[in-house]
PDB file of C-alpha atoms in Angstrom:
ATOM      1  CA  UNK A   1     -40.524  49.479  51.756  1.00 50.00           C
ATOM      2  CA  UNK A   2     -40.319  47.549  54.578  1.00 54.00           C
ATOM      3  CA  UNK A   3     -36.463  46.840  53.310  1.00 53.00           C
ATOM      4  CA  UNK A   4     -35.988  50.637  53.926  1.00 52.00           C
ATOM      5  CA  UNK A   5     -37.537  50.787  57.471  1.00 51.00           C
ATOM      6  CA  UNK A   6     -35.085  47.578  58.206  1.00 55.00           C
ATOM      7  CA  UNK A   7     -32.504  49.404  56.979  1.00 57.00           C
ATOM      8  CA  UNK A   8     -32.751  53.060  58.923  1.00 57.00           C
ATOM      9  CA  UNK A   9     -33.841  51.481  61.983  1.00 57.00           C
ATOM     10  CA  UNK A  10     -36.741  53.268  62.504  1.00 56.00           C
ATOM     11  CA  UNK A  11     -38.539  50.110  62.721  1.00 53.00           C
ATOM     12  CA  UNK A  12     -36.568  49.011  65.726  1.00 58.00           C
ATOM     13  CA  UNK A  13     -37.256  52.549  67.306  1.00 56.00           C
ATOM     14  CA  UNK A  14     -40.899  51.882  67.164  1.00 55.00           C
ATOM     15  CA  UNK A  15     -40.705  48.190  68.616  1.00 57.00           C
ATOM     16  CA  UNK A  16     -38.667  49.593  71.456  1.00 57.00           C
ATOM     17  CA  UNK A  17     -40.901  52.257  72.244  1.00 57.00           C
ATOM     18  CA  UNK A  18     -43.974  49.698  72.064  1.00 55.00           C
ATOM     19  CA  UNK A  19     -42.190  47.446  74.493  1.00 55.00           C
ATOM     20  CA  UNK A  20     -41.447  49.937  76.753  1.00 53.00           C
ATOM     21  CA  UNK A  21     -45.159  51.326  76.989  1.00 54.00           C
ATOM     22  CA  UNK A  22     -46.168  47.809  77.709  1.00 53.00           C
ATOM     23  CA  UNK A  23     -43.639  46.815  80.452  1.00 53.00           C
ATOM     24  CA  UNK A  24     -45.122  49.956  82.422  1.00 55.00           C
ATOM     25  CA  UNK A  25     -48.814  48.986  81.853  1.00 53.00           C
ATOM     26  CA  UNK A  26     -47.992  45.543  82.844  1.00 54.00           C
ATOM     27  CA  UNK A  27     -46.260  46.908  86.208  1.00 53.00           C
ATOM     28  CA  UNK A  28     -49.133  49.412  87.077  1.00 55.00           C
ATOM     29  CA  UNK A  29     -52.239  46.868  86.453  1.00 57.00           C
ATOM     30  CA  UNK A  30     -50.713  44.361  88.933  1.00 59.00           C
ATOM     31  CA  UNK A  31     -51.735  46.285  92.113  1.00 65.00           C
ATOM     32  CA  UNK A  32     -49.663  45.352  95.371  1.00 57.00           C
ATOM     33  CA  UNK A  33     -46.500  43.353  94.647  1.00 74.00           C
ATOM     34  CA  UNK A  34     -45.897  43.291  98.244  1.00 82.00           C
ATOM     35  CA  UNK A  35     -48.249  42.857 101.468  1.00 85.00           C
ATOM     36  CA  UNK A  36     -49.278  46.422 103.015  1.00 82.00           C
ATOM     37  CA  UNK A  37     -48.045  47.447 106.106  1.00 89.00           C
ATOM     38  CA  UNK A  38     -50.001  48.275 109.451  1.00 92.00           C
ATOM     39  CA  UNK A  39     -50.225  51.909 108.500  1.00 92.00           C
ATOM     40  CA  UNK A  40     -51.904  51.307 105.383  1.00 90.00           C
ATOM     41  CA  UNK A  41     -54.110  48.533 106.675  1.00 89.00           C
ATOM     42  CA  UNK A  42     -55.276  51.241 109.312  1.00 89.00           C
ATOM     43  CA  UNK A  43     -55.913  53.826 106.599  1.00 87.00           C
ATOM     44  CA  UNK A  44     -57.780  51.161 104.399  1.00 86.00           C
ATOM     45  CA  UNK A  45     -59.962  50.131 107.219  1.00 86.00           C
ATOM     46  CA  UNK A  46     -63.686  51.087 107.146  1.00 83.00           C
ATOM     47  CA  UNK A  47     -64.316  54.089 109.949  1.00 81.00           C
ATOM     48  CA  UNK A  48     -67.615  54.312 111.672  1.00 83.00           C
ATOM     49  CA  UNK A  49     -67.413  58.065 111.941  1.00 81.00           C
ATOM     50  CA  UNK A  50     -67.375  58.237 108.093  1.00 77.00           C
ATOM     51  CA  UNK A  51     -69.793  56.017 107.092  1.00 77.00           C
ATOM     52  CA  UNK A  52     -72.688  58.325 107.283  1.00 77.00           C
ATOM     53  CA  UNK A  53     -70.877  60.180 104.429  1.00 72.00           C
ATOM     54  CA  UNK A  54     -70.169  57.432 102.457  1.00 72.00           C
ATOM     55  CA  UNK A  55     -72.912  57.109  99.174  1.00 67.00           C
ATOM     56  CA  UNK A  56     -75.036  54.197  99.310  1.00 72.00           C
ATOM     57  CA  UNK A  57     -74.071  52.081  96.014  1.00 76.00           C
ATOM     58  CA  UNK A  58     -77.825  50.643  95.739  1.00 81.00           C
ATOM     59  CA  UNK A  59     -79.176  54.127  95.812  1.00 84.00           C
ATOM     60  CA  UNK A  60     -76.603  55.625  93.402  1.00 85.00           C
ATOM     61  CA  UNK A  61     -77.462  52.604  90.976  1.00 89.00           C
ATOM     62  CA  UNK A  62     -81.194  53.260  90.902  1.00 91.00           C
ATOM     63  CA  UNK A  63     -81.054  56.864  90.253  1.00 93.00           C
ATOM     64  CA  UNK A  64     -78.493  56.029  87.578  1.00 94.00           C
ATOM     65  CA  UNK A  65     -80.898  53.382  86.220  1.00 96.00           C
ATOM     66  CA  UNK A  66     -83.896  55.730  86.121  1.00 97.00           C
ATOM     67  CA  UNK A  67     -81.744  58.394  84.122  1.00 97.00           C
ATOM     68  CA  UNK A  68     -80.984  55.842  81.832  1.00 97.00           C
ATOM     69  CA  UNK A  69     -84.683  54.934  81.513  1.00 98.00           C
ATOM     70  CA  UNK A  70     -85.730  58.519  81.311  1.00 98.00           C
ATOM     71  CA  UNK A  71     -83.194  59.062  78.551  1.00 98.00           C
ATOM     72  CA  UNK A  72     -84.648  56.173  76.336  1.00 98.00           C
ATOM     73  CA  UNK A  73     -88.049  57.363  77.260  1.00 98.00           C
ATOM     74  CA  UNK A  74     -87.227  60.629  76.064  1.00 98.00           C
ATOM     75  CA  UNK A  75     -85.726  59.806  72.864  1.00 98.00           C
ATOM     76  CA  UNK A  76     -88.373  57.195  72.208  1.00 98.00           C
ATOM     77  CA  UNK A  77     -91.006  60.414  72.459  1.00 98.00           C
ATOM     78  CA  UNK A  78     -88.727  62.576  69.993  1.00 98.00           C
ATOM     79  CA  UNK A  79     -88.671  59.752  67.300  1.00 98.00           C
ATOM     80  CA  UNK A  80     -92.333  59.036  67.400  1.00 98.00           C
ATOM     81  CA  UNK A  81     -92.926  63.033  67.312  1.00 98.00           C
ATOM     82  CA  UNK A  82     -90.599  62.922  64.079  1.00 98.00           C
ATOM     83  CA  UNK A  83     -92.476  59.957  62.746  1.00 98.00           C
ATOM     84  CA  UNK A  84     -95.743  61.216  62.912  1.00 98.00           C
ATOM     85  CA  UNK A  85     -94.951  64.644  61.448  1.00 98.00           C
ATOM     86  CA  UNK A  86     -93.420  62.922  58.737  1.00 97.00           C
ATOM     87  CA  UNK A  87     -96.631  60.828  57.844  1.00 97.00           C
ATOM     88  CA  UNK A  88     -98.604  63.805  58.407  1.00 97.00           C
ATOM     89  CA  UNK A  89     -96.942  65.909  56.150  1.00 97.00           C
ATOM     90  CA  UNK A  90     -97.097  62.598  53.374  1.00 96.00           C
ATOM     91  CA  UNK A  91    -100.622  62.311  53.785  1.00 96.00           C
ATOM     92  CA  UNK A  92    -101.108  66.446  53.348  1.00 95.00           C
ATOM     93  CA  UNK A  93     -98.772  66.188  50.139  1.00 95.00           C
ATOM     94  CA  UNK A  94    -101.084  63.424  48.616  1.00 95.00           C
ATOM     95  CA  UNK A  95    -104.244  65.149  49.382  1.00 94.00           C
ATOM     96  CA  UNK A  96    -102.934  68.175  47.885  1.00 93.00           C
ATOM     97  CA  UNK A  97    -101.817  66.436  44.756  1.00 92.00           C
ATOM     98  CA  UNK A  98    -105.364  64.488  44.655  1.00 91.00           C
ATOM     99  CA  UNK A  99    -106.964  67.827  44.456  1.00 90.00           C
ATOM    100  CA  UNK A 100    -104.921  69.516  41.777  1.00 86.00           C
ATOM    101  CA  UNK A 101    -105.254  66.220  39.614  1.00 72.00           C
TER     102      UNK A 101
END
């Protein structure tokens, strides 16, 4: 099968396609390839007037953490409720089996 792929040129087509995508990915990951000019530096500089509109990273992190904890608590509560119902149902079956026997 590999012999047929090499003869038809399909394998070389796939190889060339993968090399093209690897090259484009490596270029986009490098970031700045030249030093930013004064205009870019001015745009990236911190502005005091906009500071109050920026989200506070620490507060956002705490809210995310609180959401994660609440999710875990709710899932644990649901699992516990399912477990309790299963145990009660099993006890009811054993009790009914003992009464019928």
